[in-house]
């Protein structure tokens, strides 16, 4: 199993550009979520999904869109990138089982200039 | 999910036990206490979790007070590779997969 795979690992965008951060998991986990981490801060929840076709907002959803058409994939879209979105982005997946941990990808480091 | 409070930083001598405290005074009866750590801005890594009994695995021990308002993560023999940010999270058993992180504790293990 590859676990949770995020692509790309690094990205530089110009203000106003759009892009999609990819997240894929091969563990058949029902739950997936996106976080951002700014320097010196803890992770903050952007969006999450409890299954294919179901998504919901987290703590900091503005400026980001998500969709979940398959169990495996949970892409995060930036429609018009802003410098305030410069951050490290983490994707996580969790099985729908009580009393179990989340599995995280290795992150995408995004810089918006 | 209940809010958790941790000290921002701690030091520990290599080979000694590292005891990381966490306060979760508003935790509800069905919320577990989870610990994760993050090394060098990598993705967070699960360490251990518990509900009300003390737990031990190959990485650490978790001591939860009887009233469940606080807990302590114990790394029994800290190494330099244990230098990381440690996060304590109180998470309900409904487990929708969303986690609310605090600032965590930066543990510096010194030679």
mmCIF file with all atom_site columns, N, CA, C and O in Angstrom, chain B residues 11-53:
data_model
loop_
_atom_site.group_PDB
_atom_site.id
_atom_site.type_symbol
_atom_site.label_atom_id
_atom_site.label_alt_id
_atom_site.label_comp_id
_atom_site.label_asym_id
_atom_site.label_entity_id
_atom_site.label_seq_id
_atom_site.pdbx_PDB_ins_code
_atom_site.Cartn_x
_atom_site.Cartn_y
_atom_site.Cartn_z
_atom_site.occupancy
_atom_site.B_iso_or_equiv
_atom_site.pdbx_formal_charge
_atom_site.auth_seq_id
_atom_site.auth_comp_id
_atom_site.auth_asym_id
_atom_site.auth_atom_id
_atom_site.pdbx_PDB_model_num
ATOM 1   N N  . UNK B 1 11 ? 12.053  20.703 26.857 1.00 0.00 ? 11 UNK B N  1
ATOM 2   C CA . UNK B 1 11 ? 13.343  20.084 26.569 1.00 0.00 ? 11 UNK B CA 1
ATOM 3   C C  . UNK B 1 11 ? 13.441  18.764 27.313 1.00 0.00 ? 11 UNK B C  1
ATOM 4   O O  . UNK B 1 11 ? 12.824  18.588 28.372 1.00 0.00 ? 11 UNK B O  1
ATOM 5   N N  . UNK B 1 12 ? 14.252  17.868 26.760 1.00 0.00 ? 12 UNK B N  1
ATOM 6   C CA . UNK B 1 12 ? 14.473  16.581 27.404 1.00 0.00 ? 12 UNK B CA 1
ATOM 7   C C  . UNK B 1 12 ? 15.885  16.121 27.052 1.00 0.00 ? 12 UNK B C  1
ATOM 8   O O  . UNK B 1 12 ? 16.331  16.305 25.904 1.00 0.00 ? 12 UNK B O  1
ATOM 9   N N  . UNK B 1 13 ? 16.557  15.516 28.028 1.00 0.00 ? 13 UNK B N  1
ATOM 10  C CA . UNK B 1 13 ? 17.887  14.973 27.761 1.00 0.00 ? 13 UNK B CA 1
ATOM 11  C C  . UNK B 1 13 ? 17.767  13.622 27.069 1.00 0.00 ? 13 UNK B C  1
ATOM 12  O O  . UNK B 1 13 ? 16.883  12.804 27.407 1.00 0.00 ? 13 UNK B O  1
ATOM 13  N N  . UNK B 1 14 ? 18.632  13.387 26.109 1.00 0.00 ? 14 UNK B N  1
ATOM 14  C CA . UNK B 1 14 ? 18.632  12.115 25.390 1.00 0.00 ? 14 UNK B CA 1
ATOM 15  C C  . UNK B 1 14 ? 18.774  10.950 26.364 1.00 0.00 ? 14 UNK B C  1
ATOM 16  O O  . UNK B 1 14 ? 19.588  10.993 27.290 1.00 0.00 ? 14 UNK B O  1
ATOM 17  N N  . UNK B 1 15 ? 17.945  9.936  26.180 1.00 0.00 ? 15 UNK B N  1
ATOM 18  C CA . UNK B 1 15 ? 17.980  8.762  27.046 1.00 0.00 ? 15 UNK B CA 1
ATOM 19  C C  . UNK B 1 15 ? 17.062  8.844  28.254 1.00 0.00 ? 15 UNK B C  1
ATOM 20  O O  . UNK B 1 15 ? 16.774  7.827  28.891 1.00 0.00 ? 15 UNK B O  1
ATOM 21  N N  . UNK B 1 16 ? 16.603  10.037 28.547 1.00 0.00 ? 16 UNK B N  1
ATOM 22  C CA . UNK B 1 16 ? 15.686  10.213 29.665 1.00 0.00 ? 16 UNK B CA 1
ATOM 23  C C  . UNK B 1 16 ? 14.252  10.128 29.168 1.00 0.00 ? 16 UNK B C  1
ATOM 24  O O  . UNK B 1 16 ? 13.971  10.204 27.983 1.00 0.00 ? 16 UNK B O  1
ATOM 25  N N  . UNK B 1 17 ? 13.317  9.978  30.103 1.00 0.00 ? 17 UNK B N  1
ATOM 26  C CA . UNK B 1 17 ? 11.902  9.954  29.738 1.00 0.00 ? 17 UNK B CA 1
ATOM 27  C C  . UNK B 1 17 ? 11.410  11.368 29.462 1.00 0.00 ? 17 UNK B C  1
ATOM 28  O O  . UNK B 1 17 ? 11.741  12.309 30.178 1.00 0.00 ? 17 UNK B O  1
ATOM 29  N N  . UNK B 1 18 ? 10.630  11.489 28.397 1.00 0.00 ? 18 UNK B N  1
ATOM 30  C CA . UNK B 1 18 ? 9.966   12.757 28.083 1.00 0.00 ? 18 UNK B CA 1
ATOM 31  C C  . UNK B 1 18 ? 8.507   12.619 28.474 1.00 0.00 ? 18 UNK B C  1
ATOM 32  O O  . UNK B 1 18 ? 7.828   11.671 28.050 1.00 0.00 ? 18 UNK B O  1
ATOM 33  N N  . UNK B 1 19 ? 8.041   13.548 29.319 1.00 0.00 ? 19 UNK B N  1
ATOM 34  C CA . UNK B 1 19 ? 6.659   13.530 29.781 1.00 0.00 ? 19 UNK B CA 1
ATOM 35  C C  . UNK B 1 19 ? 5.953   14.776 29.248 1.00 0.00 ? 19 UNK B C  1
ATOM 36  O O  . UNK B 1 19 ? 6.234   15.888 29.685 1.00 0.00 ? 19 UNK B O  1
ATOM 37  N N  . UNK B 1 20 ? 5.033   14.581 28.322 1.00 0.00 ? 20 UNK B N  1
ATOM 38  C CA . UNK B 1 20 ? 4.353   15.706 27.691 1.00 0.00 ? 20 UNK B CA 1
ATOM 39  C C  . UNK B 1 20 ? 2.924   15.783 28.213 1.00 0.00 ? 20 UNK B C  1
ATOM 40  O O  . UNK B 1 20 ? 2.124   14.868 27.976 1.00 0.00 ? 20 UNK B O  1
ATOM 41  N N  . UNK B 1 21 ? 2.577   16.888 28.882 1.00 0.00 ? 21 UNK B N  1
ATOM 42  C CA . UNK B 1 21 ? 1.226   16.997 29.441 1.00 0.00 ? 21 UNK B CA 1
ATOM 43  C C  . UNK B 1 21 ? 0.227   17.591 28.455 1.00 0.00 ? 21 UNK B C  1
ATOM 44  O O  . UNK B 1 21 ? 0.598   18.299 27.517 1.00 0.00 ? 21 UNK B O  1
ATOM 45  N N  . UNK B 1 22 ? -1.051  17.292 28.714 1.00 0.00 ? 22 UNK B N  1
ATOM 46  C CA . UNK B 1 22 ? -2.134  17.845 27.919 1.00 0.00 ? 22 UNK B CA 1
ATOM 47  C C  . UNK B 1 22 ? -3.350  18.031 28.824 1.00 0.00 ? 22 UNK B C  1
ATOM 48  O O  . UNK B 1 22 ? -3.706  17.118 29.571 1.00 0.00 ? 22 UNK B O  1
ATOM 49  N N  . UNK B 1 23 ? -3.946  19.193 28.755 1.00 0.00 ? 23 UNK B N  1
ATOM 50  C CA . UNK B 1 23 ? -5.151  19.468 29.520 1.00 0.00 ? 23 UNK B CA 1
ATOM 51  C C  . UNK B 1 23 ? -6.350  19.420 28.588 1.00 0.00 ? 23 UNK B C  1
ATOM 52  O O  . UNK B 1 23 ? -6.337  20.037 27.526 1.00 0.00 ? 23 UNK B O  1
ATOM 53  N N  . UNK B 1 24 ? -7.374  18.673 28.990 1.00 0.00 ? 24 UNK B N  1
ATOM 54  C CA . UNK B 1 24 ? -8.620  18.589 28.195 1.00 0.00 ? 24 UNK B CA 1
ATOM 55  C C  . UNK B 1 24 ? -9.782  18.545 29.175 1.00 0.00 ? 24 UNK B C  1
ATOM 56  O O  . UNK B 1 24 ? -10.528 17.549 29.221 1.00 0.00 ? 24 UNK B O  1
ATOM 57  N N  . UNK B 1 25 ? -9.942  19.635 29.923 1.00 0.00 ? 25 UNK B N  1
ATOM 58  C CA . UNK B 1 25 ? -10.889 19.655 31.044 1.00 0.00 ? 25 UNK B CA 1
ATOM 59  C C  . UNK B 1 25 ? -12.345 19.553 30.612 1.00 0.00 ? 25 UNK B C  1
ATOM 60  O O  . UNK B 1 25 ? -13.197 19.195 31.426 1.00 0.00 ? 25 UNK B O  1
ATOM 61  N N  . UNK B 1 26 ? -12.663 19.842 29.351 1.00 0.00 ? 26 UNK B N  1
ATOM 62  C CA . UNK B 1 26 ? -14.060 19.794 28.910 1.00 0.00 ? 26 UNK B CA 1
ATOM 63  C C  . UNK B 1 26 ? -14.363 18.537 28.094 1.00 0.00 ? 26 UNK B C  1
ATOM 64  O O  . UNK B 1 26 ? -15.392 18.465 27.424 1.00 0.00 ? 26 UNK B O  1
ATOM 65  N N  . UNK B 1 27 ? -13.494 17.560 28.177 1.00 0.00 ? 27 UNK B N  1
ATOM 66  C CA . UNK B 1 27 ? -13.671 16.345 27.374 1.00 0.00 ? 27 UNK B CA 1
ATOM 67  C C  . UNK B 1 27 ? -14.965 15.640 27.765 1.00 0.00 ? 27 UNK B C  1
ATOM 68  O O  . UNK B 1 27 ? -15.341 15.599 28.935 1.00 0.00 ? 27 UNK B O  1
ATOM 69  N N  . UNK B 1 28 ? -15.670 15.118 26.779 1.00 0.00 ? 28 UNK B N  1
ATOM 70  C CA . UNK B 1 28 ? -16.910 14.407 27.058 1.00 0.00 ? 28 UNK B CA 1
ATOM 71  C C  . UNK B 1 28 ? -16.639 12.900 27.111 1.00 0.00 ? 28 UNK B C  1
ATOM 72  O O  . UNK B 1 28 ? -15.571 12.427 26.746 1.00 0.00 ? 28 UNK B O  1
ATOM 73  N N  . UNK B 1 29 ? -17.650 12.178 27.587 1.00 0.00 ? 29 UNK B N  1
ATOM 74  C CA . UNK B 1 29 ? -17.448 10.770 27.882 1.00 0.00 ? 29 UNK B CA 1
ATOM 75  C C  . UNK B 1 29 ? -17.085 9.896  26.691 1.00 0.00 ? 29 UNK B C  1
ATOM 76  O O  . UNK B 1 29 ? -16.455 8.851  26.858 1.00 0.00 ? 29 UNK B O  1
ATOM 77  N N  . UNK B 1 30 ? -17.481 10.310 25.492 1.00 0.00 ? 30 UNK B N  1
ATOM 78  C CA . UNK B 1 30 ? -17.202 9.477  24.315 1.00 0.00 ? 30 UNK B CA 1
ATOM 79  C C  . UNK B 1 30 ? -16.024 9.970  23.499 1.00 0.00 ? 30 UNK B C  1
ATOM 80  O O  . UNK B 1 30 ? -15.793 9.500  22.383 1.00 0.00 ? 30 UNK B O  1
ATOM 81  N N  . UNK B 1 31 ? -15.272 10.926 24.032 1.00 0.00 ? 31 UNK B N  1
ATOM 82  C CA . UNK B 1 31 ? -14.119 11.457 23.298 1.00 0.00 ? 31 UNK B CA 1
ATOM 83  C C  . UNK B 1 31 ? -12.827 10.761 23.721 1.00 0.00 ? 31 UNK B C  1
ATOM 84  O O  . UNK B 1 31 ? -12.537 10.624 24.902 1.00 0.00 ? 31 UNK B O  1
ATOM 85  N N  . UNK B 1 32 ? -12.079 10.343 22.715 1.00 0.00 ? 32 UNK B N  1
ATOM 86  C CA . UNK B 1 32 ? -10.785 9.743  22.941 1.00 0.00 ? 32 UNK B CA 1
ATOM 87  C C  . UNK B 1 32 ? -9.718  10.832 22.971 1.00 0.00 ? 32 UNK B C  1
ATOM 88  O O  . UNK B 1 32 ? -9.869  11.890 22.362 1.00 0.00 ? 32 UNK B O  1
ATOM 89  N N  . UNK B 1 33 ? -8.600  10.530 23.588 1.00 0.00 ? 33 UNK B N  1
ATOM 90  C CA . UNK B 1 33 ? -7.426  11.389 23.540 1.00 0.00 ? 33 UNK B CA 1
ATOM 91  C C  . UNK B 1 33 ? -6.433  10.749 22.571 1.00 0.00 ? 33 UNK B C  1
ATOM 92  O O  . UNK B 1 33 ? -6.011  9.603  22.747 1.00 0.00 ? 33 UNK B O  1
ATOM 93  N N  . UNK B 1 34 ? -6.094  11.476 21.516 1.00 0.00 ? 34 UNK B N  1
ATOM 94  C CA . UNK B 1 34 ? -5.140  11.027 20.506 1.00 0.00 ? 34 UNK B CA 1
ATOM 95  C C  . UNK B 1 34 ? -3.867  11.874 20.594 1.00 0.00 ? 34 UNK B C  1
ATOM 96  O O  . UNK B 1 34 ? -3.926  13.073 20.864 1.00 0.00 ? 34 UNK B O  1
ATOM 97  N N  . UNK B 1 35 ? -2.757  11.242 20.314 1.00 0.00 ? 35 UNK B N  1
ATOM 98  C CA . UNK B 1 35 ? -1.484  11.954 20.189 1.00 0.00 ? 35 UNK B CA 1
ATOM 99  C C  . UNK B 1 35 ? -0.887  11.679 18.818 1.00 0.00 ? 35 UNK B C  1
ATOM 100 O O  . UNK B 1 35 ? -0.814  10.524 18.370 1.00 0.00 ? 35 UNK B O  1
ATOM 101 N N  . UNK B 1 36 ? -0.456  12.775 18.179 1.00 0.00 ? 36 UNK B N  1
ATOM 102 C CA . UNK B 1 36 ? 0.273   12.706 16.917 1.00 0.00 ? 36 UNK B CA 1
ATOM 103 C C  . UNK B 1 36 ? 1.559   13.506 17.085 1.00 0.00 ? 36 UNK B C  1
ATOM 104 O O  . UNK B 1 36 ? 1.652   14.367 17.949 1.00 0.00 ? 36 UNK B O  1
ATOM 105 N N  . UNK B 1 37 ? 2.525   13.231 16.223 1.00 0.00 ? 37 UNK B N  1
ATOM 106 C CA . UNK B 1 37 ? 3.697   14.084 16.199 1.00 0.00 ? 37 UNK B CA 1
ATOM 107 C C  . UNK B 1 37 ? 4.055   14.422 14.758 1.00 0.00 ? 37 UNK B C  1
ATOM 108 O O  . UNK B 1 37 ? 3.718   13.697 13.824 1.00 0.00 ? 37 UNK B O  1
ATOM 109 N N  . UNK B 1 38 ? 4.774   15.537 14.616 1.00 0.00 ? 38 UNK B N  1
ATOM 110 C CA . UNK B 1 38 ? 5.158   16.029 13.303 1.00 0.00 ? 38 UNK B CA 1
ATOM 111 C C  . UNK B 1 38 ? 6.641   16.367 13.343 1.00 0.00 ? 38 UNK B C  1
ATOM 112 O O  . UNK B 1 38 ? 7.073   17.223 14.121 1.00 0.00 ? 38 UNK B O  1
ATOM 113 N N  . UNK B 1 39 ? 7.389   15.686 12.524 1.00 0.00 ? 39 UNK B N  1
ATOM 114 C CA . UNK B 1 39 ? 8.837   15.851 12.470 1.00 0.00 ? 39 UNK B CA 1
ATOM 115 C C  . UNK B 1 39 ? 9.200   16.652 11.222 1.00 0.00 ? 39 UNK B C  1
ATOM 116 O O  . UNK B 1 39 ? 8.828   16.272 10.106 1.00 0.00 ? 39 UNK B O  1
ATOM 117 N N  . UNK B 1 40 ? 9.872   17.767 11.417 1.00 0.00 ? 40 UNK B N  1
ATOM 118 C CA . UNK B 1 40 ? 10.412  18.554 10.306 1.00 0.00 ? 40 UNK B CA 1
ATOM 119 C C  . UNK B 1 40 ? 9.376   18.853 9.227  1.00 0.00 ? 40 UNK B C  1
ATOM 120 O O  . UNK B 1 40 ? 9.641   18.710 8.048  1.00 0.00 ? 40 UNK B O  1
ATOM 121 N N  . UNK B 1 41 ? 8.155   19.231 9.658  1.00 0.00 ? 41 UNK B N  1
ATOM 122 C CA . UNK B 1 41 ? 7.098   19.610 8.712  1.00 0.00 ? 41 UNK B CA 1
ATOM 123 C C  . UNK B 1 41 ? 6.674   18.477 7.792  1.00 0.00 ? 41 UNK B C  1
ATOM 124 O O  . UNK B 1 41 ? 6.075   18.716 6.736  1.00 0.00 ? 41 UNK B O  1
ATOM 125 N N  . UNK B 1 42 ? 6.986   17.233 8.182  1.00 0.00 ? 42 UNK B N  1
ATOM 126 C CA . UNK B 1 42 ? 6.409   16.101 7.463  1.00 0.00 ? 42 UNK B CA 1
ATOM 127 C C  . UNK B 1 42 ? 4.942   15.957 7.851  1.00 0.00 ? 42 UNK B C  1
ATOM 128 O O  . UNK B 1 42 ? 4.444   16.678 8.710  1.00 0.00 ? 42 UNK B O  1
ATOM 129 N N  . UNK B 1 43 ? 4.222   15.019 7.236  1.00 0.00 ? 43 UNK B N  1
ATOM 130 C CA . UNK B 1 43 ? 2.854   14.761 7.643  1.00 0.00 ? 43 UNK B CA 1
ATOM 131 C C  . UNK B 1 43 ? 2.799   14.242 9.068  1.00 0.00 ? 43 UNK B C  1
ATOM 132 O O  . UNK B 1 43 ? 3.686   13.499 9.504  1.00 0.00 ? 43 UNK B O  1
ATOM 133 N N  . UNK B 1 44 ? 1.791   14.629 9.836  1.00 0.00 ? 44 UNK B N  1
ATOM 134 C CA . UNK B 1 44 ? 1.676   14.131 11.206 1.00 0.00 ? 44 UNK B CA 1
ATOM 135 C C  . UNK B 1 44 ? 1.628   12.606 11.256 1.00 0.00 ? 44 UNK B C  1
ATOM 136 O O  . UNK B 1 44 ? 1.077   11.958 10.364 1.00 0.00 ? 44 UNK B O  1
ATOM 137 N N  . UNK B 1 45 ? 2.199   12.067 12.311 1.00 0.00 ? 45 UNK B N  1
ATOM 138 C CA . UNK B 1 45 ? 2.288   10.617 12.503 1.00 0.00 ? 45 UNK B CA 1
ATOM 139 C C  . UNK B 1 45 ? 1.555   10.241 13.774 1.00 0.00 ? 45 UNK B C  1
ATOM 140 O O  . UNK B 1 45 ? 1.785   10.849 14.835 1.00 0.00 ? 45 UNK B O  1
ATOM 141 N N  . UNK B 1 46 ? 0.697   9.267  13.692 1.00 0.00 ? 46 UNK B N  1
ATOM 142 C CA . UNK B 1 46 ? -0.035  8.795  14.864 1.00 0.00 ? 46 UNK B CA 1
ATOM 143 C C  . UNK B 1 46 ? 0.914   8.160  15.867 1.00 0.00 ? 46 UNK B C  1
ATOM 144 O O  . UNK B 1 46 ? 1.855   7.441  15.489 1.00 0.00 ? 46 UNK B O  1
ATOM 145 N N  . UNK B 1 47 ? 0.666   8.413  17.166 1.00 0.00 ? 47 UNK B N  1
ATOM 146 C CA . UNK B 1 47 ? 1.473   7.785  18.210 1.00 0.00 ? 47 UNK B CA 1
ATOM 147 C C  . UNK B 1 47 ? 0.638   6.800  19.015 1.00 0.00 ? 47 UNK B C  1
ATOM 148 O O  . UNK B 1 47 ? 0.937   5.609  19.090 1.00 0.00 ? 47 UNK B O  1
ATOM 149 N N  . UNK B 1 48 ? -0.431  7.292  19.634 1.00 0.00 ? 48 UNK B N  1
ATOM 150 C CA . UNK B 1 48 ? -1.185  6.475  20.564 1.00 0.00 ? 48 UNK B CA 1
ATOM 151 C C  . UNK B 1 48 ? -2.511  7.150  20.862 1.00 0.00 ? 48 UNK B C  1
ATOM 152 O O  . UNK B 1 48 ? -2.669  8.351  20.603 1.00 0.00 ? 48 UNK B O  1
ATOM 153 N N  . UNK B 1 49 ? -3.487  6.418  21.352 1.00 0.00 ? 49 UNK B N  1
ATOM 154 C CA . UNK B 1 49 ? -4.721  7.033  21.814 1.00 0.00 ? 49 UNK B CA 1
ATOM 155 C C  . UNK B 1 49 ? -5.331  6.200  22.922 1.00 0.00 ? 49 UNK B C  1
ATOM 156 O O  . UNK B 1 49 ? -4.974  5.010  23.095 1.00 0.00 ? 49 UNK B O  1
ATOM 157 N N  . UNK B 1 50 ? -6.261  6.820  23.651 1.00 0.00 ? 50 UNK B N  1
ATOM 158 C CA . UNK B 1 50 ? -6.929  6.109  24.732 1.00 0.00 ? 50 UNK B CA 1
ATOM 159 C C  . UNK B 1 50 ? -8.225  6.801  25.110 1.00 0.00 ? 50 UNK B C  1
ATOM 160 O O  . UNK B 1 50 ? -8.443  7.963  24.784 1.00 0.00 ? 50 UNK B O  1
ATOM 161 N N  . UNK B 1 51 ? -9.058  6.058  25.816 1.00 0.00 ? 51 UNK B N  1
ATOM 162 C CA . UNK B 1 51 ? -10.334 6.600  26.275 1.00 0.00 ? 51 UNK B CA 1
ATOM 163 C C  . UNK B 1 51 ? -10.292 6.921  27.766 1.00 0.00 ? 51 UNK B C  1
ATOM 164 O O  . UNK B 1 51 ? -10.514 8.056  28.168 1.00 0.00 ? 51 UNK B O  1
ATOM 165 N N  . UNK B 1 52 ? -10.011 5.942  28.585 1.00 0.00 ? 52 UNK B N  1
ATOM 166 C CA . UNK B 1 52 ? -9.913  6.196  30.020 1.00 0.00 ? 52 UNK B CA 1
ATOM 167 C C  . UNK B 1 52 ? -8.857  5.329  30.696 1.00 0.00 ? 52 UNK B C  1
ATOM 168 O O  . UNK B 1 52 ? -8.371  5.678  31.760 1.00 0.00 ? 52 UNK B O  1
ATOM 169 N N  . UNK B 1 53 ? -8.485  4.248  30.075 1.00 0.00 ? 53 UNK B N  1
ATOM 170 C CA . UNK B 1 53 ? -7.428  3.421  30.639 1.00 0.00 ? 53 UNK B CA 1
ATOM 171 C C  . UNK B 1 53 ? -6.071  3.860  30.108 1.00 0.00 ? 53 UNK B C  1
ATOM 172 O O  . UNK B 1 53 ? -5.963  4.429  29.027 1.00 0.00 ? 53 UNK B O  1
#
